[in-house]
CSV table of N, CA and C in Angstrom, one decimal:
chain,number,residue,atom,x,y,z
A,609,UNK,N,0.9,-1.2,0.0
A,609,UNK,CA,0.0,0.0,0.0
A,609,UNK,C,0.9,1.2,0.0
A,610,UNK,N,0.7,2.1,-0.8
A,610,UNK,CA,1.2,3.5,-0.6
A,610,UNK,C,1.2,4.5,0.5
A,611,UNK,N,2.4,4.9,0.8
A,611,UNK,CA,2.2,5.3,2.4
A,611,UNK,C,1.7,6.4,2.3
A,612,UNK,N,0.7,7.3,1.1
A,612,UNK,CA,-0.3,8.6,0.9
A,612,UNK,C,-1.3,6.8,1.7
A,613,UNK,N,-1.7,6.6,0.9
A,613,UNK,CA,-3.1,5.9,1.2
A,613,UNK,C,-2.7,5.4,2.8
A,614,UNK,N,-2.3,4.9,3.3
A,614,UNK,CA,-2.2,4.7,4.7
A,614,UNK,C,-2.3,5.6,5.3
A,615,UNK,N,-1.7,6.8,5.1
A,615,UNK,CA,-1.6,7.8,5.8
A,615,UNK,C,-3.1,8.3,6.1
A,616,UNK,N,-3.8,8.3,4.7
A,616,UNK,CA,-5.5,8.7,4.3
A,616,UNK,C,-6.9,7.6,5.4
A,617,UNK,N,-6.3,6.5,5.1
A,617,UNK,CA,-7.3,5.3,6.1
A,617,UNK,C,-6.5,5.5,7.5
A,618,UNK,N,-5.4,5.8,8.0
A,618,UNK,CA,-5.1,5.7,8.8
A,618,UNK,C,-6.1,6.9,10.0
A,619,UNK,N,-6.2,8.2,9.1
A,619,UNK,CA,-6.8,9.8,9.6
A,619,UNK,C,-8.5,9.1,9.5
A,620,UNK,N,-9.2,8.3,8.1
A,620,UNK,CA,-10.2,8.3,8.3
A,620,UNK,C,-10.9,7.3,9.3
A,621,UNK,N,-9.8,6.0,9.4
A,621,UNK,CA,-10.5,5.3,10.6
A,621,UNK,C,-10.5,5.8,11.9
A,622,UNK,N,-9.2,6.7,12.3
A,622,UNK,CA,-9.6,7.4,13.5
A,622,UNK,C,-10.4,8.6,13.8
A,623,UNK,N,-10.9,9.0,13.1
A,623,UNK,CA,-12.2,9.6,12.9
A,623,UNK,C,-13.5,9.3,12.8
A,624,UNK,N,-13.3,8.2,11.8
A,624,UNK,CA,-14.6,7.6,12.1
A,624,UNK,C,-14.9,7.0,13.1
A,625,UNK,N,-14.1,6.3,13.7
A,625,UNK,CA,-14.0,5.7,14.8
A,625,UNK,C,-14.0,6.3,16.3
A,626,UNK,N,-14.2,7.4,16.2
A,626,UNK,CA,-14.0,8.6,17.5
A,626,UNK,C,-15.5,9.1,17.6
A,627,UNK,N,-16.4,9.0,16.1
A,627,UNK,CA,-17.7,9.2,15.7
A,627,UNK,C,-18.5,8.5,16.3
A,628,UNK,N,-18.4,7.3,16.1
A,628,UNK,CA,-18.7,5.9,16.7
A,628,UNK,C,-18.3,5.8,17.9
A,629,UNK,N,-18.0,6.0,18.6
A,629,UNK,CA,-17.9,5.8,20.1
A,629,UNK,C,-18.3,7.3,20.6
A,630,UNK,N,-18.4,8.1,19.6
A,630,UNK,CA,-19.2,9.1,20.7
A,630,UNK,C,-20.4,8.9,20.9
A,631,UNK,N,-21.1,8.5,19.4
A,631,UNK,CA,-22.7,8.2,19.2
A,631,UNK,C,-22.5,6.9,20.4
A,632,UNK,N,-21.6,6.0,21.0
A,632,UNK,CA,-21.7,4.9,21.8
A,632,UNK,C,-22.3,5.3,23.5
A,633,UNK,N,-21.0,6.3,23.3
A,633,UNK,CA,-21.4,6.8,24.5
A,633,UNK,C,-22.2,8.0,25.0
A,634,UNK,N,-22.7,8.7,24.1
A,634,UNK,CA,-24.3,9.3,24.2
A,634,UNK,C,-25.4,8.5,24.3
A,635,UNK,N,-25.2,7.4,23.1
A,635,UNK,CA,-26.7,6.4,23.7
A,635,UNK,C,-26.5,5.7,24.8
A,636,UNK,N,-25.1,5.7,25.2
A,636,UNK,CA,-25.5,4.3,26.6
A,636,UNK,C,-25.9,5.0,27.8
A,637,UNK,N,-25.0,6.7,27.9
A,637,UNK,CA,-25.8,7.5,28.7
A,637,UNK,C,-27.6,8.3,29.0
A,638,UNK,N,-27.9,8.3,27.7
A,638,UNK,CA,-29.2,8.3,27.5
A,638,UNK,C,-30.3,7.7,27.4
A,639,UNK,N,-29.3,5.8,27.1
A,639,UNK,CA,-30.2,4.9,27.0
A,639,UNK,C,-31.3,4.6,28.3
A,640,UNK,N,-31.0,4.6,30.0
A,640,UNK,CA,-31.7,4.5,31.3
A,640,UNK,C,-32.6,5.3,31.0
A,641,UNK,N,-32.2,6.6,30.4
A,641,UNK,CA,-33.7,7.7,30.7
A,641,UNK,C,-34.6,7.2,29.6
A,642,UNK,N,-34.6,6.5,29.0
A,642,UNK,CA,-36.1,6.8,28.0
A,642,UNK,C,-36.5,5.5,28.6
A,643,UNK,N,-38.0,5.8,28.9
A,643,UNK,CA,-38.9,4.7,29.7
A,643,UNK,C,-40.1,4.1,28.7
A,644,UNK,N,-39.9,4.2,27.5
A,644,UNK,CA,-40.3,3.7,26.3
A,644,UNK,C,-39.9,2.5,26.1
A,645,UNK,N,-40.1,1.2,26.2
A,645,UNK,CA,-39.3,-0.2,25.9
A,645,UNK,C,-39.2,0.0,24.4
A,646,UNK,N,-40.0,0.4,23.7
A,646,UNK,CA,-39.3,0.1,22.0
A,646,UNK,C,-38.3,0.6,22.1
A,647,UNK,N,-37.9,2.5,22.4
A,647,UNK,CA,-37.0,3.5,22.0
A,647,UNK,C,-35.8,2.6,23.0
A,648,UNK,N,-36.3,2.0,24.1
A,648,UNK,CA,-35.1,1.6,24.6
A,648,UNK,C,-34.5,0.8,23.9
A,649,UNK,N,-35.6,-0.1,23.6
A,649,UNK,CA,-34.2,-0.8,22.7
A,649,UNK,C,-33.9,-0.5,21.6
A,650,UNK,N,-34.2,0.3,21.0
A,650,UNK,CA,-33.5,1.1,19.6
A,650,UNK,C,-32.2,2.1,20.3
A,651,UNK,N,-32.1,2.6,21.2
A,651,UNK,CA,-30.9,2.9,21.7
A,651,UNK,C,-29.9,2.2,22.2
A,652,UNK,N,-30.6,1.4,22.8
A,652,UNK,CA,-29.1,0.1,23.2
A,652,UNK,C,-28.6,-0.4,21.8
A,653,UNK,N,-29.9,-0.7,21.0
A,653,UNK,CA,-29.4,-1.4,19.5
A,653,UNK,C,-28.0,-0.4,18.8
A,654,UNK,N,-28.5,0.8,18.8
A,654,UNK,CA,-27.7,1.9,18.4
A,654,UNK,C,-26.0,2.0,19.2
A,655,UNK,N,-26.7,1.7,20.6
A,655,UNK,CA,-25.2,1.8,21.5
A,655,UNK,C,-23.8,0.5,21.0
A,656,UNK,N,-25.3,-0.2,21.2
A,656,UNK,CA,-24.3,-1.7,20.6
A,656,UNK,C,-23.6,-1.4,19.5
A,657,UNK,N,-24.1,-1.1,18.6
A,657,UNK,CA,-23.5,-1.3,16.8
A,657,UNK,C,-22.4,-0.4,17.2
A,658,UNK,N,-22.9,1.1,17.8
A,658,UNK,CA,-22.1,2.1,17.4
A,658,UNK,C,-20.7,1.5,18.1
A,659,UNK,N,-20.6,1.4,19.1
A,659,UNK,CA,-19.7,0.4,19.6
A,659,UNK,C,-19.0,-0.7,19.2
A,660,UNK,N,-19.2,-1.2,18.2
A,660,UNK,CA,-18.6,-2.1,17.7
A,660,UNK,C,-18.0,-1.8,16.4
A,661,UNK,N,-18.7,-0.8,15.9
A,661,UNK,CA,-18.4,-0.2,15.0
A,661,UNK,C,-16.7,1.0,15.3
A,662,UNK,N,-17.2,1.3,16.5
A,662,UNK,CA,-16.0,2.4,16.9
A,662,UNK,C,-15.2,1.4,17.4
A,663,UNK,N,-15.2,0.2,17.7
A,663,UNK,CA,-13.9,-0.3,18.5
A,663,UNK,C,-13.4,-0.7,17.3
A,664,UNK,N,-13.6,-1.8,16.3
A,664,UNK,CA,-13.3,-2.2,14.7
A,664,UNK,C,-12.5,-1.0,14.0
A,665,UNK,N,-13.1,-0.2,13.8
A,665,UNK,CA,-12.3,1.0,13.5
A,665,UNK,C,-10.8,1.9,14.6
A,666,UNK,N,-10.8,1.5,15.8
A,666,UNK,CA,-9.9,1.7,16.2
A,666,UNK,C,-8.9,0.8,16.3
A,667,UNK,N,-9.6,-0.5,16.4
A,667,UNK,CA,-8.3,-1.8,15.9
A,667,UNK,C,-7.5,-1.4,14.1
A,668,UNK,N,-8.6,-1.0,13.7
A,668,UNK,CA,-8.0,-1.1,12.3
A,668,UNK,C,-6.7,0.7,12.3
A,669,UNK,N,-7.7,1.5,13.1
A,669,UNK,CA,-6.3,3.0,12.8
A,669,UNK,C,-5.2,2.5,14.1
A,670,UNK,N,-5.1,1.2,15.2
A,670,UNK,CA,-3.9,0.7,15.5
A,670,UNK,C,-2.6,0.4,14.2
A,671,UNK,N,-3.7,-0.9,13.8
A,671,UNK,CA,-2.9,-1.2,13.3
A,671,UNK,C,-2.3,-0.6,11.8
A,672,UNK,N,-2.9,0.1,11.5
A,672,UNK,CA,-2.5,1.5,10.4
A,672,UNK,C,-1.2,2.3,11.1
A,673,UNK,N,-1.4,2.8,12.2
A,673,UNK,CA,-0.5,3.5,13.2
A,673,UNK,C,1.1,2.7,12.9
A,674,UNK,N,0.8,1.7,13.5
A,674,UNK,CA,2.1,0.5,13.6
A,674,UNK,C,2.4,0.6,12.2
A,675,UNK,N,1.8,0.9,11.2
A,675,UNK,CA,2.8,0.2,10.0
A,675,UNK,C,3.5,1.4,9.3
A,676,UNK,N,2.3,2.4,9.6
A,676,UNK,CA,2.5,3.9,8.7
A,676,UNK,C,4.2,3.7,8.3
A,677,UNK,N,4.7,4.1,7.4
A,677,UNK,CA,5.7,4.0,7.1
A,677,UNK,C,6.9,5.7,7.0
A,678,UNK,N,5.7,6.7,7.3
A,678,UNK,CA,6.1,8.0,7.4
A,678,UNK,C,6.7,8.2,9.5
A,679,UNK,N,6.2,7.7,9.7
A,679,UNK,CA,6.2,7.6,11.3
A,679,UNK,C,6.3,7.1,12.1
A,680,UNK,N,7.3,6.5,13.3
A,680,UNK,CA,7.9,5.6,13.8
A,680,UNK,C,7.0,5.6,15.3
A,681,UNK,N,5.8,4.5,15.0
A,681,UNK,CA,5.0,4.6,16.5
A,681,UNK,C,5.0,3.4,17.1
A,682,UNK,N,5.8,2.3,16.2
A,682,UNK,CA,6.1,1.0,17.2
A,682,UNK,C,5.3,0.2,17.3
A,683,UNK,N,5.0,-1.2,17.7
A,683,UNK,CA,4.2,-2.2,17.4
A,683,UNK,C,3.7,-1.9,19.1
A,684,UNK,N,4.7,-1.8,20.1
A,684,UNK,CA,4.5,-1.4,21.6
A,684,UNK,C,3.6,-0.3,21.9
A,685,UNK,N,3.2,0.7,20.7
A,685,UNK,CA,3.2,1.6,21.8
A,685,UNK,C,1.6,1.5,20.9
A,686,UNK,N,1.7,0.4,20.6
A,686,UNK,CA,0.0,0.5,20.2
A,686,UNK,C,-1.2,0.2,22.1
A,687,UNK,N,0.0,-0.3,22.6
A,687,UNK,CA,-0.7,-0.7,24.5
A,687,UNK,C,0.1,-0.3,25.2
A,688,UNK,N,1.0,0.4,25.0
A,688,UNK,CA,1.8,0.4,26.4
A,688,UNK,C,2.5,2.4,25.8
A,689,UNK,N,2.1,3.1,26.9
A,689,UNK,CA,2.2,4.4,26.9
A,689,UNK,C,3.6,4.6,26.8
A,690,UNK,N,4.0,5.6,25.8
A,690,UNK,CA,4.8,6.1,25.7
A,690,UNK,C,6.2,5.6,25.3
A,691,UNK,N,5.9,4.6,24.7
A,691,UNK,CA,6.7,3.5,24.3
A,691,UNK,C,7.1,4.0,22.6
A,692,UNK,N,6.2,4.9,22.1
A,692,UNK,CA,6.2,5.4,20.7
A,692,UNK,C,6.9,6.7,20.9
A,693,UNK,N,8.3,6.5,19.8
A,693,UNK,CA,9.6,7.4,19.1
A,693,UNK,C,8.7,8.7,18.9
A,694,UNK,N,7.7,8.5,18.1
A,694,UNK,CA,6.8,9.9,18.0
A,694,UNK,C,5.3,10.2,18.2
A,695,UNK,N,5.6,11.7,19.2
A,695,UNK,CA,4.9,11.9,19.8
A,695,UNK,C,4.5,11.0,21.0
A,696,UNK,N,5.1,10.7,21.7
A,696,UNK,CA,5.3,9.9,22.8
A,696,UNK,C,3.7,9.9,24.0
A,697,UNK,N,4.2,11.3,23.9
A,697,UNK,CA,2.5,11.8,25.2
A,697,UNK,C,1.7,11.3,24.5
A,698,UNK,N,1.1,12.0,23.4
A,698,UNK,CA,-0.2,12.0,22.7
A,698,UNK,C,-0.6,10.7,22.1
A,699,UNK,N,0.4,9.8,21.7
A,699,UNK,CA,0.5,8.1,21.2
A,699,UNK,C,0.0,7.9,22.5
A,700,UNK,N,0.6,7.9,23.6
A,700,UNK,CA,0.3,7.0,25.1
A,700,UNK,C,-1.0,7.5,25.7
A,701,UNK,N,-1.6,8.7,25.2
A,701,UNK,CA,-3.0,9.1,25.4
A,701,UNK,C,-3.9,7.9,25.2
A,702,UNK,N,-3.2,8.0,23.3
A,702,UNK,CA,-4.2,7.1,22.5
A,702,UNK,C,-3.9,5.7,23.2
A,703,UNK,N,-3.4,5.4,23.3
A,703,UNK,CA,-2.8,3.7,23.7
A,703,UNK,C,-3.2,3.7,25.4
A,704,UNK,N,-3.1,4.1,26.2
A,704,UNK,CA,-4.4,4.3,27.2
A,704,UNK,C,-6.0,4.2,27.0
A,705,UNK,N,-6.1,5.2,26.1
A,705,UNK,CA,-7.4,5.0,25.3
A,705,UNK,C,-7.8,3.2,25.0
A,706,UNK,N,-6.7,3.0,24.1
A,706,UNK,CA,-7.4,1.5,23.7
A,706,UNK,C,-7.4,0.7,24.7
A,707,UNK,N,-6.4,0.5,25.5
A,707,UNK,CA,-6.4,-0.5,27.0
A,707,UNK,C,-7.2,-0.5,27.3
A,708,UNK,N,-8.4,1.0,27.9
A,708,UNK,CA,-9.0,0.8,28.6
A,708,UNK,C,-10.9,0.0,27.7
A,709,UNK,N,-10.5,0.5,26.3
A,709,UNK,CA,-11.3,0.1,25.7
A,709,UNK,C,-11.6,-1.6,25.7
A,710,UNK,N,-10.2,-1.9,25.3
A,710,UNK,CA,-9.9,-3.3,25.3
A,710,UNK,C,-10.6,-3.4,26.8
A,711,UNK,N,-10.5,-3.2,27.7
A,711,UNK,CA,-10.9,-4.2,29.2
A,711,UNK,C,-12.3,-4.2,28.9
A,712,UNK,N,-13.1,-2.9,28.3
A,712,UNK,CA,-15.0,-2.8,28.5
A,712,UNK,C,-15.0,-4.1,27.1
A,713,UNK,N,-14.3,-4.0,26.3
A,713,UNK,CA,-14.7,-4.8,25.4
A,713,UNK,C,-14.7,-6.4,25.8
A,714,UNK,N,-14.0,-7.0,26.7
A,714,UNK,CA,-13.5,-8.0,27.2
A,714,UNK,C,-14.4,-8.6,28.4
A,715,UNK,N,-14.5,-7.4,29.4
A,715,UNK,CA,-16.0,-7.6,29.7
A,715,UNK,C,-17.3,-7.6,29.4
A,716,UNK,N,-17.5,-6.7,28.7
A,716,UNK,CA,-18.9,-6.7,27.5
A,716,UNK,C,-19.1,-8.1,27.0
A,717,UNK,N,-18.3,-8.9,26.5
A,717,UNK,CA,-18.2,-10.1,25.7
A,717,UNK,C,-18.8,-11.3,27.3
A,718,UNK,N,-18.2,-10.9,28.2
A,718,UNK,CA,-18.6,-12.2,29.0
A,718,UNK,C,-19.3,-11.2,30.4
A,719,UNK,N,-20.6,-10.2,30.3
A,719,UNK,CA,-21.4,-9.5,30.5
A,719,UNK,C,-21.9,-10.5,31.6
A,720,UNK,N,-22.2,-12.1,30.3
A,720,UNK,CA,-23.1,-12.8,31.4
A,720,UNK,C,-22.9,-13.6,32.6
A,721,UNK,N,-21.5,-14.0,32.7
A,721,UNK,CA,-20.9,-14.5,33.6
A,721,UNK,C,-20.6,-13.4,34.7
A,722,UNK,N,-20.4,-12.2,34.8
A,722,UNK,CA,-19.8,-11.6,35.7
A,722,UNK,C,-21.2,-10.0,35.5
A,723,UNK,N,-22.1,-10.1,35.7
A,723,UNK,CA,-23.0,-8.6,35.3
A,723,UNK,C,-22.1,-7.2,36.3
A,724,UNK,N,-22.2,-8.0,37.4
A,724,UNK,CA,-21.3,-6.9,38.2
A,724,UNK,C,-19.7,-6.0,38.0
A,725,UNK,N,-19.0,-7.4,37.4
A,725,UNK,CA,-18.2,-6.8,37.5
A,725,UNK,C,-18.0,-6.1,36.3
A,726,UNK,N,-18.8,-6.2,34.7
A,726,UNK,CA,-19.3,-5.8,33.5
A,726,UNK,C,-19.4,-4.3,33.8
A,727,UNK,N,-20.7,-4.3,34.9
A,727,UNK,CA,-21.1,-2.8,34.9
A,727,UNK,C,-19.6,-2.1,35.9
A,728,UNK,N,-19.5,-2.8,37.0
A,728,UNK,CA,-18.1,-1.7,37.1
A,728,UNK,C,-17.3,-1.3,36.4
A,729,UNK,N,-16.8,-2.3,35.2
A,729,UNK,CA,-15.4,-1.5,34.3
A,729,UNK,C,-15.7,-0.8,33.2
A,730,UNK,N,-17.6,-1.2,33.2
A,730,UNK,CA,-18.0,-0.4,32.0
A,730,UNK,C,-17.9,1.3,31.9
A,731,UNK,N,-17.5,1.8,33.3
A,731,UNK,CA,-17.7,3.1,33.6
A,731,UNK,C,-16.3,3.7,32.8
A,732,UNK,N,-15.3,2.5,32.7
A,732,UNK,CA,-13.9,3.2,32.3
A,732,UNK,C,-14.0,3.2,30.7
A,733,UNK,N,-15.6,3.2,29.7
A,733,UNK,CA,-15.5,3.9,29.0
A,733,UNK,C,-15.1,5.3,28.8
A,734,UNK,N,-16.0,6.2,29.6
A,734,UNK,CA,-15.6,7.4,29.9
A,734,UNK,C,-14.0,8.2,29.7
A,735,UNK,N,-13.7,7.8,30.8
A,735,UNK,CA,-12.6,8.1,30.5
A,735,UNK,C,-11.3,8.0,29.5
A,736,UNK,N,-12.0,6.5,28.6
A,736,UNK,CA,-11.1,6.5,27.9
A,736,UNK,C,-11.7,7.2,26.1
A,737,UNK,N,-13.0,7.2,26.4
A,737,UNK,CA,-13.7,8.3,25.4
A,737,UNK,C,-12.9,9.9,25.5
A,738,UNK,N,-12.5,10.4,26.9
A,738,UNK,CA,-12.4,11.6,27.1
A,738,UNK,C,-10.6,11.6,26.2
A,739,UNK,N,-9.9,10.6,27.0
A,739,UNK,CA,-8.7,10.4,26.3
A,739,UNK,C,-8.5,10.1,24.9
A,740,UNK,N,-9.4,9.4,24.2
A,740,UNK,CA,-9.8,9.3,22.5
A,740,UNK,C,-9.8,10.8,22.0
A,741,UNK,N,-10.8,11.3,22.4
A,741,UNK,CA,-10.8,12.7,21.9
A,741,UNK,C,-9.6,13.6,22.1
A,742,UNK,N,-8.9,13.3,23.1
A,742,UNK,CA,-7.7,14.1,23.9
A,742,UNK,C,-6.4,14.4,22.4
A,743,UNK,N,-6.5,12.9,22.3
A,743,UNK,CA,-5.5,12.3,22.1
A,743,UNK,C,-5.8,12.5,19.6
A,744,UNK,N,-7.1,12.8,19.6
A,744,UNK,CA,-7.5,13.4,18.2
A,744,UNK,C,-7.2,14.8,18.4
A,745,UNK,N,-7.8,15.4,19.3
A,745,UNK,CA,-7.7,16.7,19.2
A,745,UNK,C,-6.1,17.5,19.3
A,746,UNK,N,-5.3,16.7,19.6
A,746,UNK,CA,-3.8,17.3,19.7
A,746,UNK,C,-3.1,16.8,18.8
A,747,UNK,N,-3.5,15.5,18.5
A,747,UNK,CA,-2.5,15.0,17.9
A,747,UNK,C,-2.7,14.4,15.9
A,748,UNK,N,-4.1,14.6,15.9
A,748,UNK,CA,-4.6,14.6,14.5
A,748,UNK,C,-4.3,15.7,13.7
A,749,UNK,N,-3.5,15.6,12.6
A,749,UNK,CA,-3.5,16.2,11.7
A,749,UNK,C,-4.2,17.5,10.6
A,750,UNK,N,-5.2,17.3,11.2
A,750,UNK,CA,-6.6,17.9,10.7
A,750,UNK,C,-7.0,19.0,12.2
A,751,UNK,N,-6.2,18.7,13.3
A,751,UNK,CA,-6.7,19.0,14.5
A,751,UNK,C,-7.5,20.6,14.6
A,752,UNK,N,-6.6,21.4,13.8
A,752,UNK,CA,-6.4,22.9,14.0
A,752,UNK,C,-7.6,23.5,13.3
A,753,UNK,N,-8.3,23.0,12.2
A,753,UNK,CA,-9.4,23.1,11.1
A,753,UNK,C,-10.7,23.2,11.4
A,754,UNK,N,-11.1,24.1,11.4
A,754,UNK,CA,-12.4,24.3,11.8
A,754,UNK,C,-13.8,23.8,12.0
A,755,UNK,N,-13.4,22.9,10.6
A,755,UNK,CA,-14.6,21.5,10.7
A,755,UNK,C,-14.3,20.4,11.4
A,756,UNK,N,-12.8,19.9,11.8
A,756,UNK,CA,-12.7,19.0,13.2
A,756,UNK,C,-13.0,19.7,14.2
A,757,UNK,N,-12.7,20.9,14.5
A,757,UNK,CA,-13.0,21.6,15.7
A,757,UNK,C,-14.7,21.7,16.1
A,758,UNK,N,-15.4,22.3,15.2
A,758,UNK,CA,-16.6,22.1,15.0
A,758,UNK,C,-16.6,20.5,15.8
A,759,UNK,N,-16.8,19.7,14.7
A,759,UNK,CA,-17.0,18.0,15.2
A,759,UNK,C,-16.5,17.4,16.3
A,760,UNK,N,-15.6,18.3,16.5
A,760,UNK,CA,-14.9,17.7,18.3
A,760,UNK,C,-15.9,18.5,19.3
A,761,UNK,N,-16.5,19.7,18.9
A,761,UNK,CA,-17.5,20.2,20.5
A,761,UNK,C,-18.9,19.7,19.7
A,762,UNK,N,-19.0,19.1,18.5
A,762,UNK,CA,-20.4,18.5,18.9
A,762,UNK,C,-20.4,17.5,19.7
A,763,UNK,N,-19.5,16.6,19.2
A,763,UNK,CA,-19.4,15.3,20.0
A,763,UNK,C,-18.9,15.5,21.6
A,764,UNK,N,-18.7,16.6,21.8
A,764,UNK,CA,-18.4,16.9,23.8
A,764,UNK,C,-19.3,17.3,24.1
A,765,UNK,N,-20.3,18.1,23.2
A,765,UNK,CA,-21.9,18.9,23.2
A,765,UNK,C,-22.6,17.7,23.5
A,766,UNK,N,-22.9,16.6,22.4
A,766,UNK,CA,-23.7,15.8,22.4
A,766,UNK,C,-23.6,14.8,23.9
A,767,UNK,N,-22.5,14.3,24.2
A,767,UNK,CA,-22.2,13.1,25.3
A,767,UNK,C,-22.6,14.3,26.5
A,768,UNK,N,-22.2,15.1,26.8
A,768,UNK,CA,-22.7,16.5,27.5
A,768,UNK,C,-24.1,16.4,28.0
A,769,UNK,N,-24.7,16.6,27.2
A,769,UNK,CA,-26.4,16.5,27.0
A,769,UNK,C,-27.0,14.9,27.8
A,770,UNK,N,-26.5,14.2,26.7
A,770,UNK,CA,-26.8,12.6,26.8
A,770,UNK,C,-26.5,12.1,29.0
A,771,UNK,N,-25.1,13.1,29.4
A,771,UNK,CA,-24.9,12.7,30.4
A,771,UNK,C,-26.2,13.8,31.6
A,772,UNK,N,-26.1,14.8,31.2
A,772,UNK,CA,-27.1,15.7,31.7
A,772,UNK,C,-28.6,14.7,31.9
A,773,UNK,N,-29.1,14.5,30.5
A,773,UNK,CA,-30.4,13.6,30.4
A,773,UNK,C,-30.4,12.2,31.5
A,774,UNK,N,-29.0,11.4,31.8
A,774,UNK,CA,-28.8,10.8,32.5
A,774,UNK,C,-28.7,10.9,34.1
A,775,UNK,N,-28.4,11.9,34.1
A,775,UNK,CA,-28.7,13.1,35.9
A,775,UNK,C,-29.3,13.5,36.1
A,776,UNK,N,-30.4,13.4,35.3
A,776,UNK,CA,-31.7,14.2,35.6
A,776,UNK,C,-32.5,13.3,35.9
């Protein structure tokens, strides 16, 4: 593959995939408040996919990351912080980010054996959503542009709201 085109799938999977887990984590925050059983489950449906959808795409801009041939980010520092030659901090954001994802995904999968301990680690979505965006917004290429900018406070607007609707 040409390292233009890597470079291109590398920017659009982590974007799209930042997309996808924000629509994840607006519906899962919003999904308890609606006391509608259909809408409910049209938002879990939605939570589900979009989540599967945003983790898929963050496996795939890893492993884009590791190969990129413009940029030395290391097979390591796809999990382990700061282990990446460049941009060290903002890699180990992202790679934080996925660890933590990796655990909800790990638990999510065996939900039914353990519901408790499911719903505890499920909360370290959060934080590793907040670090996804951290870790786009500083360190994506596109960061400074008005239309990521834009798209980065809707998706803090929207999960914002979603968590508000959830507190109320």
């Amino acid at each position: 593959m040409a390292p233009e085109t890597t470079w291109l799938l590398l920017r659009v999977a982590g974007l799209v995939a930042l997309a996808a887990l924000t629509l994840a984590v607006a519906s899962g925050l919003a999904g308890p408040a609606v006391r509608a059983p259909a809408w409910r489950g049209v938002l879990v449906a939605v939570h589900q996919a979009a989540a599967l959808v945003g983790l898929s795409l963050t496996v795939g801009h890893v492993a884009l990351a590791v190969t990129d041939p413009w940029v030395d980010v290391g097979d390591a520092a796809a999990i382990v912080p700061g282990a990446s030659t460049w941009e060290p901090w903002w890699v180990g954001v992202g790679a934080v980010a996925v660890d933590l994802l990796l655990v909800v995904a790990v638990t999510s999968a065996l939900r039914g054996r353990g519901p408790r301990l499911w719903w505890g680690l499920h909360v370290l979505t959060y934080p590793a959503w907040l670090l996804a965006t951290g870790h786009a917004l500083a360190i994506g290429t596109d960061a400074r542009r008005a239309p990521y900018l834009v798209a980065g406070a809707a998706g803090l607007a929207l999960v914002a709201a979603a968590g508000a609707v959830w507190v109320r």
